[in-house]
């Protein structure tokens, strides 16, 4: 955590104890312009202003200054009696939350994506209780329906996918400023693993032995600053089927993992990913063993959903997996499908996407998975099922109707951010809103009908081109007997011969530590079983996707170990720091004025947090706020003094300020 992070954390703490809990939105005259049929969400900054492109981006490795957290007040107006939801109406629900801008390229869109994190699980605009939600602002999706459709389609398989709801959004980016209308948003549940979402077994440092088999969750994406990425062994198997990349840990949090947990994940003798990749290399001629590694039903549903979507990032980015305790790996949930269903580079793509990726095409050389994919598609597309033409069209019409009603009150261009309008990209969203919905319908049905015509062609003769040129291969993907080619002539007989697995249900078993042996419960906990931060897992963010002009991009920075060190691959390794610069010997973080101030601040902030907790118990809020202000003054003073000293005695390898361009604003940065 760097200095701005520490100060924001403190500001958050102060705001939480000093901001009145019953503050109301400033009254304004009710009018048709500020009354909506959609639920209304009003987000007002409390602890400080939301950042803009002039924010001070610190020298990398550092968090993105545009994603700085702000404590906000969130009001909801959502009447269940059918009456209009007006900006000036008393809120039907109010919350305090930590909020921040989200995204990579979308970070610079006029319509921001906003993360909302509550202190405790809350029901939000009718969605089930949890802490994390996202106010997604569709900007390039002219229909405002693509993510909404994508999650509905995946839930149609009986599996979890984020619940979604359209809302009219008002936003105050600066404390004290009136909220302004910013368009139609889509409230989305953030991918989560608690009981109201994926429902994984709790994974923590109390887990031992077989309990370490789950729950785990990870995804494929470039590692951003602060992500935890398992230090897997990049061997021939990982290179071939894991794309030579390290996964990003989604659950549990990296800070909560112990050395024993981390070693279990990456050790080639216990880790489920190394074992899966070895199976795919060496056991393709014994195909029935694949279901001990993968939940084949979930992979069938995921492949079909991905192929139908024509998602630009299909199979390579925002690709999530999880593994529950004692169960095989599941694919999903799906995520980030605004550039899908005819919106993006694959708009007119008439082929299967999966053969572009070695891992996925290898999987489709397994007869059982291929049979399940064909069988499941036939079932999901049949009359009355969620993926039939009629069901898809009915869902889109039903979902578009409240948006149509609101846009009917729009007094300007429907694409603008004028009251009641959509606030989408004017350049790409040509025509009327109705034409954009019709285009979405046509794109989905066109792809679905192409898949109808080509689904049984997934049965095929196999070779290195279709399956990867490693290991022994069956001749066909028809049956357990790899020489059987009957599926090419009678596909229905073969795909109906494989039973579709039951859809996995949320974990209901015992949690770790509930059955501790009486003889050992009072023994000291071994160091390997204590939660700890592994700097070989903690990303410096240098591989994340950033606009070229943004921040400091020292080409010599390393992906992990604070940006100034490296680790051997596999379990139990430690950071080896680069010579020549003063670095922390454990994390390899660069020691300078900011680092020194942060180290002091951490101890003070911890003490303040404990003190604040005690005051909350007694109902006192003033003293923590005063203490917080004093703390800020102390840290700023210490930081200023340290930087003055640093400027007088600057180490030889510490480079100086020079101008850079962040967005369209010129500003100084350190490299």
XYZ file of C-alpha atoms in Angstrom:
671
model
C 0.000 0.000 0.000
C 1.508 3.356 -1.032
C 1.065 6.767 0.586
C -2.038 7.907 -1.325
C -3.637 4.529 -0.550
C -2.918 4.976 3.161
C -4.322 8.495 3.208
C -7.433 7.411 1.334
C -7.883 4.545 3.791
C -7.688 7.016 6.649
C -10.059 9.426 4.941
C -12.453 6.526 4.516
C -12.242 5.707 8.199
C -12.824 9.335 9.178
C -15.762 9.647 6.792
C -17.372 6.516 8.136
C -17.456 7.937 11.653
C -18.168 11.576 10.818
C -20.663 11.521 7.925
C -24.285 11.657 9.154
C -26.045 8.365 8.540
C -29.337 9.931 7.514
C -28.178 12.572 5.043
C -30.690 13.254 2.292
C -30.395 14.328 -1.295
C -31.019 18.050 -1.666
C -34.610 18.642 -2.532
C -35.450 19.705 -6.040
C -38.730 20.233 -7.811
C -40.281 16.975 -8.987
C -40.608 16.941 -12.729
C -40.894 14.490 -15.568
C -37.206 15.082 -16.259
C -36.117 13.601 -12.925
C -38.831 10.958 -12.468
C -38.277 7.498 -13.906
C -39.958 4.134 -14.273
C -36.551 2.542 -13.754
C -35.130 2.416 -10.208
C -33.064 5.507 -9.440
C -29.563 5.268 -7.925
C -27.980 8.476 -6.602
C -24.281 8.277 -5.758
C -22.736 11.235 -3.907
C -19.044 11.543 -3.030
C -18.416 12.093 0.684
C -14.757 11.649 1.661
C -13.317 13.493 -1.336
C -13.694 14.070 -5.046
C -13.547 11.286 -7.600
C -10.264 11.506 -9.551
C -9.950 12.927 -13.048
C -7.160 12.703 -15.656
C -5.136 15.329 -13.773
C -4.657 12.973 -10.808
C -1.065 12.441 -9.705
C 0.004 9.059 -11.010
C 2.861 7.830 -8.846
C 5.903 6.093 -10.219
C 5.139 2.470 -11.054
C 4.676 0.050 -9.445
C 1.645 1.852 -8.031
C -2.107 1.662 -8.127
C -3.901 3.585 -10.858
C -4.735 7.005 -9.447
C -7.968 7.036 -11.465
C -9.169 4.044 -9.455
C -8.729 5.702 -6.056
C -11.448 4.764 -3.578
C -13.944 7.386 -2.381
C -16.455 6.946 0.430
C -19.858 7.757 -1.054
C -23.443 7.967 0.018
C -25.704 5.803 -2.141
C -29.438 6.492 -2.213
C -31.980 4.294 -3.984
C -35.498 5.309 -5.014
C -37.369 2.179 -6.045
C -41.085 2.167 -5.291
C -42.787 -1.201 -5.420
C -46.259 0.293 -5.900
C -45.673 1.386 -9.492
C -45.334 5.096 -8.686
C -42.529 7.044 -10.421
C -39.049 7.000 -8.935
C -38.021 10.635 -8.620
C -34.714 12.247 -7.769
C -36.380 14.456 -5.145
C -38.329 11.630 -3.483
C -37.269 10.337 -0.079
C -34.900 7.389 -0.600
C -36.366 3.933 -0.196
C -32.891 2.775 0.869
C -29.622 4.511 1.787
C -26.131 3.139 2.174
C -22.562 4.170 2.759
C -20.023 2.460 0.521
C -16.488 2.537 -0.765
C -16.690 3.406 -4.451
C -14.191 3.699 -7.295
C -13.889 3.915 -11.045
C -13.273 0.572 -12.763
C -12.050 -0.750 -16.080
C -9.050 -0.511 -18.384
C -9.888 1.149 -21.710
C -13.353 2.030 -20.352
C -11.637 4.041 -17.615
C -11.389 6.908 -20.095
C -14.964 6.714 -21.383
C -17.236 9.643 -20.475
C -19.614 7.129 -18.902
C -17.713 5.549 -16.008
C -17.943 2.063 -14.578
C -18.215 2.310 -10.791
C -17.444 -0.331 -8.186
C -19.560 -0.281 -5.012
C -18.362 -2.081 -1.896
C -20.451 -2.134 1.281
C -18.982 -2.659 4.740
C -21.352 -5.598 5.300
C -23.596 -7.633 2.980
C -26.584 -5.619 1.777
C -29.489 -6.157 -0.560
C -29.068 -3.540 -3.286
C -31.950 -2.472 -5.566
C -33.606 -5.823 -4.948
C -30.526 -7.981 -5.636
C -29.584 -10.540 -2.960
C -27.292 -9.537 -0.101
C -23.582 -9.210 -0.734
C -20.838 -6.612 -0.368
C -19.722 -6.035 -3.965
C -21.722 -4.601 -6.858
C -20.900 -2.765 -10.071
C -22.704 0.149 -11.665
C -21.899 -0.688 -15.271
C -22.314 2.141 -17.732
C -22.963 0.685 -21.209
C -21.259 3.101 -23.599
C -20.196 1.097 -26.666
C -23.209 -1.215 -26.351
C -25.881 0.890 -28.052
C -28.669 -1.490 -26.994
C -27.655 -1.342 -23.302
C -28.650 -5.014 -23.216
C -25.639 -7.182 -24.039
C -24.329 -7.897 -20.538
C -27.924 -8.196 -19.341
C -28.592 -10.819 -22.047
C -25.320 -12.669 -21.489
C -25.923 -13.262 -17.780
C -29.537 -14.279 -18.376
C -28.459 -16.839 -20.972
C -25.876 -18.397 -18.655
C -28.343 -18.521 -15.753
C -30.625 -20.385 -18.157
C -28.275 -23.368 -17.861
C -29.039 -23.579 -14.134
C -25.624 -22.166 -13.198
C -24.807 -18.961 -11.380
C -24.241 -15.804 -13.361
C -24.475 -12.235 -12.133
C -27.968 -10.860 -11.625
C -28.539 -7.537 -13.351
C -30.981 -4.632 -13.274
C -31.219 -1.411 -15.291
C -31.279 1.831 -13.300
C -31.354 5.582 -13.911
C -28.115 6.954 -12.506
C -27.333 10.285 -10.825
C -23.781 11.066 -9.779
C -22.079 13.740 -7.673
C -18.318 13.469 -8.125
C -17.438 16.141 -5.545
C -18.698 16.502 -1.955
C -21.386 19.157 -1.751
C -22.137 19.286 -5.463
C -25.645 18.381 -6.664
C -26.021 14.997 -8.355
C -26.241 15.088 -12.138
C -27.961 12.635 -14.438
C -25.357 10.421 -16.182
C -27.501 7.965 -18.109
C -29.003 4.496 -18.009
C -26.766 2.077 -16.119
C -26.799 -1.672 -15.551
C -26.411 -2.733 -11.932
C -24.428 -6.005 -11.920
C -23.360 -8.329 -9.151
C -19.569 -8.507 -9.084
C -18.273 -12.059 -9.479
C -18.323 -13.385 -5.915
C -18.062 -16.705 -4.142
C -20.303 -16.308 -1.098
C -23.576 -18.159 -0.482
C -25.692 -15.811 -2.640
C -23.365 -16.106 -5.630
C -21.136 -19.012 -6.701
C -21.322 -20.531 -3.212
C -17.828 -21.990 -2.752
C -16.482 -23.716 0.318
C -14.686 -21.188 2.506
C -10.922 -21.361 1.976
C -8.691 -20.009 4.725
C -5.499 -20.716 6.640
C -7.283 -23.237 8.880
C -7.725 -25.614 5.950
C -5.558 -28.739 5.987
C -5.038 -31.798 3.815
C -7.948 -32.558 1.492
C -9.670 -29.349 2.603
C -7.149 -27.487 0.452
C -8.835 -28.886 -2.670
C -11.386 -26.039 -2.568
C -12.757 -23.539 -2.796
C -10.465 -21.787 -5.208
C -11.277 -19.412 -8.065
C -9.111 -17.748 -10.697
C -9.338 -16.005 -14.053
C -7.236 -15.310 -17.128
C -6.317 -11.634 -17.506
C -3.230 -9.425 -17.435
C -2.199 -8.978 -13.787
C -2.923 -5.462 -12.536
C -1.151 -3.781 -9.647
C -2.126 -5.497 -6.401
C -3.455 -8.696 -8.005
C -2.244 -11.992 -6.605
C -1.118 -14.479 -9.244
C -0.103 -18.062 -8.295
C 3.588 -18.677 -8.933
C 2.966 -21.730 -11.111
C 5.722 -23.684 -12.809
C 5.906 -22.589 -16.467
C 6.935 -25.936 -17.948
C 6.067 -27.561 -21.278
C 2.586 -28.469 -20.028
C 1.774 -24.969 -18.774
C 3.189 -23.439 -21.938
C 1.059 -25.659 -24.140
C -2.284 -25.567 -22.330
C -1.993 -22.670 -19.894
C -0.804 -20.243 -22.581
C 2.424 -19.872 -20.594
C 0.637 -17.367 -18.360
C 0.002 -17.234 -14.658
C -3.668 -17.196 -13.582
C -5.075 -14.380 -11.423
C -6.388 -15.481 -8.033
C -10.049 -14.501 -7.566
C -10.760 -16.415 -4.334
C -9.600 -16.500 -1.595
C -7.961 -13.102 -1.230
C -4.190 -13.229 -1.627
C -3.645 -11.650 1.801
C -5.576 -14.472 3.499
C -3.540 -17.325 2.026
C -0.893 -19.245 3.963
C 2.319 -20.720 2.583
C 0.762 -24.187 2.858
C -2.230 -23.072 0.774
C -0.063 -21.466 -1.871
C 2.250 -24.459 -2.088
C -0.731 -26.774 -2.575
C -1.942 -24.685 -5.524
C 1.356 -24.517 -7.440
C 3.066 -27.802 -6.518
C 2.994 -30.095 -9.559
C 2.199 -33.088 -7.335
C -0.885 -31.523 -5.679
C -1.978 -28.581 -7.828
C -5.087 -29.278 -9.891
C -3.960 -27.097 -12.815
C -0.554 -28.825 -13.257
C -2.283 -32.191 -13.018
C -4.913 -31.197 -15.592
C -2.304 -29.991 -18.065
C -0.305 -33.204 -17.673
C -3.428 -35.249 -18.296
C -4.163 -33.326 -21.498
C -0.617 -33.995 -22.704
C -0.360 -37.698 -21.907
C -3.864 -39.186 -21.564
C -5.919 -38.253 -24.604
C -6.256 -41.935 -25.543
C -7.855 -42.663 -22.142
C -10.485 -39.920 -22.420
C -12.830 -40.966 -19.602
C -10.302 -39.690 -17.077
C -10.916 -36.062 -18.023
C -14.057 -35.838 -15.884
C -11.967 -36.395 -12.744
C -10.314 -33.051 -13.531
C -13.164 -31.041 -15.096
C -16.901 -30.704 -14.570
C -17.660 -31.476 -18.215
C -21.214 -30.157 -18.040
C -20.002 -26.715 -16.942
C -17.411 -26.669 -19.719
C -20.044 -27.647 -22.287
C -22.282 -24.778 -21.151
C -19.391 -22.333 -21.084
C -18.209 -23.261 -24.590
C -21.704 -22.961 -26.042
C -22.340 -19.629 -24.327
C -18.990 -18.292 -25.548
C -19.503 -19.447 -29.127
C -23.005 -17.975 -29.243
C -21.778 -14.648 -27.875
C -18.978 -14.056 -30.418
C -17.259 -12.221 -27.575
C -14.141 -10.319 -28.642
C -12.267 -11.606 -25.560
C -13.590 -15.160 -25.862
C -11.497 -17.860 -24.137
C -8.557 -15.554 -23.348
C -9.641 -12.627 -21.153
C -12.231 -12.302 -18.370
C -12.300 -16.110 -18.409
C -13.221 -17.426 -14.953
C -12.900 -20.842 -13.336
C -13.452 -22.241 -9.861
C -12.938 -25.467 -7.953
C -15.078 -26.416 -4.994
C -13.909 -28.727 -2.216
C -13.668 -32.329 -3.366
C -14.999 -31.466 -6.834
C -13.486 -30.990 -10.303
C -12.819 -27.623 -11.941
C -15.858 -25.688 -13.182
C -15.863 -23.131 -16.007
C -17.547 -19.792 -15.258
C -19.150 -17.529 -14.353
C -19.180 -15.521 -17.591
C -18.044 -11.903 -17.491
C -17.608 -8.744 -19.569
C -19.654 -9.215 -22.723
C -20.289 -5.654 -23.897
C -18.269 -6.388 -27.071
C -20.283 -9.460 -28.038
C -23.433 -10.499 -29.916
C -22.484 -8.591 -33.064
C -20.787 -5.703 -31.271
C -17.075 -5.882 -32.047
C -14.498 -7.448 -34.319
C -16.300 -10.811 -34.583
C -19.576 -9.341 -35.807
C -19.596 -11.331 -39.084
C -17.552 -14.309 -37.892
C -18.792 -17.598 -39.380
C -16.655 -20.273 -37.760
C -15.927 -21.796 -34.373
C -13.803 -19.602 -32.093
C -12.319 -22.287 -29.817
C -9.776 -23.720 -32.358
C -7.772 -20.487 -32.012
C -6.727 -21.525 -28.494
C -4.729 -24.692 -27.831
C -6.285 -25.489 -24.460
C -9.854 -25.309 -25.740
C -9.284 -27.179 -28.974
C -7.552 -29.941 -26.995
C -10.616 -30.237 -24.778
C -12.874 -30.555 -27.810
C -10.889 -33.595 -28.933
C -12.373 -35.448 -25.953
C -15.382 -37.459 -27.123
C -17.373 -37.011 -23.933
C -17.106 -33.220 -23.847
C -17.861 -32.960 -27.568
C -20.936 -35.162 -27.168
C -22.160 -33.069 -24.241
C -21.692 -29.839 -26.208
C -23.793 -31.155 -29.108
C -26.437 -32.714 -26.873
C -26.739 -29.616 -24.684
C -27.072 -27.284 -27.668
C -29.865 -29.365 -29.129
C -31.677 -29.309 -25.781
C -31.188 -25.601 -24.997
C -32.378 -24.606 -28.492
C -35.537 -26.717 -28.434
C -38.984 -25.130 -28.092
C -39.686 -23.702 -24.652
C -36.037 -23.768 -23.560
C -34.144 -20.577 -22.581
C -31.995 -20.451 -25.714
C -34.788 -20.947 -28.266
C -35.443 -18.133 -30.736
C -38.770 -17.338 -29.086
C -37.298 -17.193 -25.564
C -34.419 -14.936 -26.595
C -36.672 -12.529 -28.492
C -39.182 -12.401 -25.645
C -36.442 -11.668 -23.109
C -34.967 -8.875 -25.221
C -38.357 -7.265 -25.830
C -39.235 -7.454 -22.142
C -35.854 -6.029 -21.101
C -35.939 -3.212 -23.673
C -39.449 -2.054 -22.765
C -38.608 0.026 -19.633
C -35.660 1.554 -21.521
C -37.991 2.452 -24.405
C -40.375 4.067 -21.936
C -37.648 6.209 -20.430
C -36.189 7.185 -23.806
C -39.701 8.271 -24.812
C -39.276 11.115 -22.285
C -35.834 12.055 -23.623
C -36.039 15.637 -24.924
C -32.787 15.477 -26.914
C -30.795 12.949 -28.911
C -31.526 9.571 -27.320
C -27.778 8.858 -27.256
C -26.887 11.941 -25.182
C -26.695 12.358 -21.401
C -29.602 14.785 -21.364
C -32.224 13.891 -18.732
C -33.952 10.578 -19.490
C -31.552 9.779 -22.374
C -29.229 6.779 -22.657
C -25.711 8.327 -22.629
C -24.017 6.063 -25.178
C -21.320 6.624 -27.797
C -22.713 9.030 -30.381
C -20.148 8.032 -33.004
C -20.923 4.300 -33.038
C -24.597 4.281 -32.038
C -26.235 5.344 -35.275
C -29.945 5.181 -35.960
C -32.750 4.890 -33.439
C -32.692 2.911 -30.203
C -35.183 0.460 -31.693
C -32.825 -0.184 -34.613
C -30.028 -0.993 -32.135
C -32.246 -3.554 -30.366
C -33.249 -5.051 -33.720
C -29.580 -5.320 -34.672
C -28.851 -7.202 -31.431
C -31.737 -9.592 -32.065
C -30.595 -10.254 -35.620
C -26.983 -10.850 -34.545
C -27.922 -13.349 -31.833
C -30.316 -15.311 -34.041
C -27.899 -15.333 -36.974
C -25.172 -16.877 -34.823
C -27.554 -19.331 -33.159
C -28.816 -20.581 -36.525
C -25.254 -20.938 -37.815
C -24.506 -23.107 -34.774
C -27.700 -25.123 -35.396
C -26.387 -25.988 -38.843
C -22.816 -26.807 -37.791
C -23.078 -28.294 -34.298
C -22.699 -31.972 -35.273
C -19.608 -31.097 -37.334
C -17.812 -30.877 -33.989
C -17.453 -34.637 -34.389
C -14.427 -35.045 -36.640
C -11.296 -36.902 -37.545
C -8.494 -35.754 -35.255
C -4.911 -34.756 -35.940
C -2.268 -32.435 -34.582
C -3.780 -29.427 -36.288
C -7.128 -29.900 -34.592
C -5.805 -31.092 -31.213
C -2.194 -29.810 -30.820
C 0.908 -31.717 -31.878
C 1.821 -33.227 -28.501
C 1.119 -36.651 -27.038
C -0.794 -39.558 -28.514
C -4.224 -38.789 -29.986
C -7.357 -40.824 -30.739
C -8.360 -40.940 -34.389
C -11.888 -39.618 -33.761
C -13.774 -37.867 -30.971
C -16.789 -40.162 -31.203
C -16.404 -42.581 -28.302
C -14.034 -44.012 -25.695
C -12.681 -46.189 -28.506
C -10.718 -43.619 -30.476
C -10.920 -45.735 -33.664
C -14.736 -45.542 -33.729
C -15.866 -43.167 -36.510
C -19.607 -43.866 -36.296
C -20.427 -40.371 -35.029
C -19.614 -38.983 -38.460
C -22.589 -40.940 -39.887
C -24.985 -41.194 -36.901
C -24.227 -38.238 -34.629
C -27.494 -38.411 -32.667
C -26.802 -41.963 -31.552
C -23.438 -40.937 -30.133
C -24.259 -37.648 -28.425
C -27.344 -39.147 -26.773
C -25.232 -42.001 -25.395
C -23.496 -39.647 -22.925
C -25.460 -38.592 -19.835
C -25.332 -34.884 -19.043
C -23.899 -34.379 -15.514
C -26.014 -32.801 -12.780
C -25.434 -29.065 -12.391
C -23.195 -28.363 -9.400
C -24.928 -26.896 -6.345
C -23.454 -24.444 -3.788
C -21.240 -25.999 -1.124
C -23.069 -27.228 1.986
C -20.361 -29.214 3.772
C -18.327 -28.486 6.918
C -15.958 -25.549 7.005
C -12.259 -25.762 7.772
C -11.333 -25.858 11.458
C -14.734 -27.058 12.687
C -13.394 -30.480 13.668
C -10.111 -29.612 15.368
C -8.568 -32.433 17.386
C -8.805 -31.648 21.110
C -5.167 -32.685 21.569
C -3.867 -30.189 18.999
C -6.188 -27.173 19.165
C -4.007 -25.379 21.728
C -0.726 -26.057 19.913
C 1.038 -23.058 18.336
C 0.133 -22.559 14.673
C 3.050 -23.380 12.375
C 4.392 -20.446 10.400
C 3.458 -22.171 7.121
C -0.192 -22.170 8.230
C -0.419 -18.468 9.094
C -1.875 -15.963 6.597
C 0.923 -14.049 4.904
C 1.658 -11.998 1.806
C 3.752 -13.767 -0.809
C 5.551 -11.165 -2.884
C 6.237 -13.822 -5.523
C 2.441 -13.788 -6.060
C 1.817 -10.040 -5.651
C 1.727 -8.306 -9.033
C 3.498 -5.031 -9.732
C 1.065 -4.451 -12.601
C 3.624 -3.989 -15.356
C 1.816 -6.445 -17.648
C -1.586 -4.819 -17.290
C -3.145 -2.962 -20.195
C -2.731 0.790 -19.877
C -2.987 3.615 -22.393
C 0.468 4.371 -23.726
C 0.525 7.883 -22.302
C -0.397 6.887 -18.771
C 1.966 6.625 -15.856
C 5.565 5.510 -15.694
C 6.650 2.539 -17.781
C 10.171 1.599 -16.762
C 10.995 -1.301 -19.069
C 13.293 -2.860 -16.462
C 10.485 -3.412 -13.914
C 9.672 -7.013 -13.083
C 6.113 -8.421 -12.964
C 6.305 -9.391 -9.271
C 8.492 -8.744 -6.192
C 7.698 -5.034 -6.030
C 8.904 -4.529 -9.585
C 12.570 -4.917 -8.565
C 13.040 -8.638 -8.010
C 12.418 -12.113 -9.346
C 11.320 -15.475 -8.002
C 12.033 -19.044 -8.921
C 8.888 -20.873 -10.042
C 6.883 -23.204 -7.840
C 6.274 -23.605 -4.104
C 8.196 -22.025 -1.249
C 10.226 -19.513 -3.253
C 11.263 -16.035 -2.107
C 11.978 -12.793 -3.923
C 15.555 -12.194 -5.036
C 16.058 -8.432 -5.222
C 18.042 -6.626 -7.904
C 21.323 -5.004 -6.870
C 22.096 -1.295 -7.144
C 19.032 0.296 -5.500
C 18.008 0.359 -1.857
C 15.164 -2.166 -1.663
C 13.116 -3.844 1.033
C 14.829 -7.254 1.428
C 11.536 -9.215 1.591
C 9.259 -7.501 -0.923
C 11.950 -5.872 -3.111
C 9.905 -2.665 -2.992
C 11.966 0.424 -3.657
C 12.811 2.331 -0.465
C 12.381 6.080 -0.823
C 10.626 8.936 0.942
C 7.167 7.649 0.116
C 7.997 4.096 1.206
C 9.366 5.265 4.566
C 6.282 7.374 5.283
C 3.982 4.511 4.368
C 5.772 2.078 6.701
C 5.229 4.521 9.562
C 1.656 5.133 8.512
C 0.725 1.449 8.489
C 1.421 1.053 12.187
C -0.435 4.254 13.021
C -3.390 3.338 10.830
C -3.622 -0.075 12.469
C -3.718 1.543 15.893
C -6.302 4.032 14.687
C -8.471 1.213 13.276
C -8.430 -0.619 16.608
C -9.184 2.623 18.458
C -12.008 3.425 16.053
C -13.488 -0.029 16.604
C -13.607 0.572 20.341
C -15.229 3.974 19.808
C -17.851 2.501 17.512
C -18.801 0.113 20.296
C -19.397 3.097 22.630
C -21.024 5.273 19.961
C -18.358 7.983 19.927
C -17.404 9.318 16.492
C -15.811 12.711 17.102
C -12.581 11.582 18.712
C -11.601 9.169 15.876
C -12.219 11.913 13.351
C -9.990 14.323 15.280
C -7.357 11.603 15.644
C -7.590 10.961 11.911
C -6.988 14.598 11.063
C -4.000 14.653 13.364
C -2.710 11.483 11.751
C -2.938 12.983 8.266
C -1.000 16.015 9.429
C 1.715 13.831 10.946
C 2.067 11.667 7.828
C 2.094 14.605 5.447
C 4.681 16.344 7.585
C 6.873 13.261 7.742
C 6.531 12.717 4.006
C 7.411 16.331 3.184
C 10.446 16.184 5.436
C 11.584 12.870 3.978
C 11.239 14.165 0.454
C 13.204 17.295 1.300
C 16.016 15.103 2.576
C 15.758 12.882 -0.480
C 16.020 15.878 -2.786
C 19.187 17.014 -0.984
C 20.794 13.555 -0.994
C 19.248 11.803 -3.950
C 20.697 8.282 -4.473
C 22.535 7.953 -7.711
C 20.041 5.531 -9.279
C 16.882 7.416 -8.276
C 15.804 9.332 -11.353
C 14.091 12.686 -11.344
C 10.828 14.295 -12.413
C 10.102 14.834 -16.033
C 6.887 15.826 -17.788
C 4.572 13.174 -19.156
C 1.128 13.057 -20.658
C -1.764 11.459 -18.759
C -4.805 11.427 -20.983
C -4.925 14.907 -22.457
C -3.306 16.600 -19.450
C 0.414 17.205 -19.142
C 1.710 16.495 -15.661
C 4.940 15.540 -13.869
C 5.777 11.976 -13.013
C 8.622 10.024 -11.473
C 10.431 7.277 -13.361
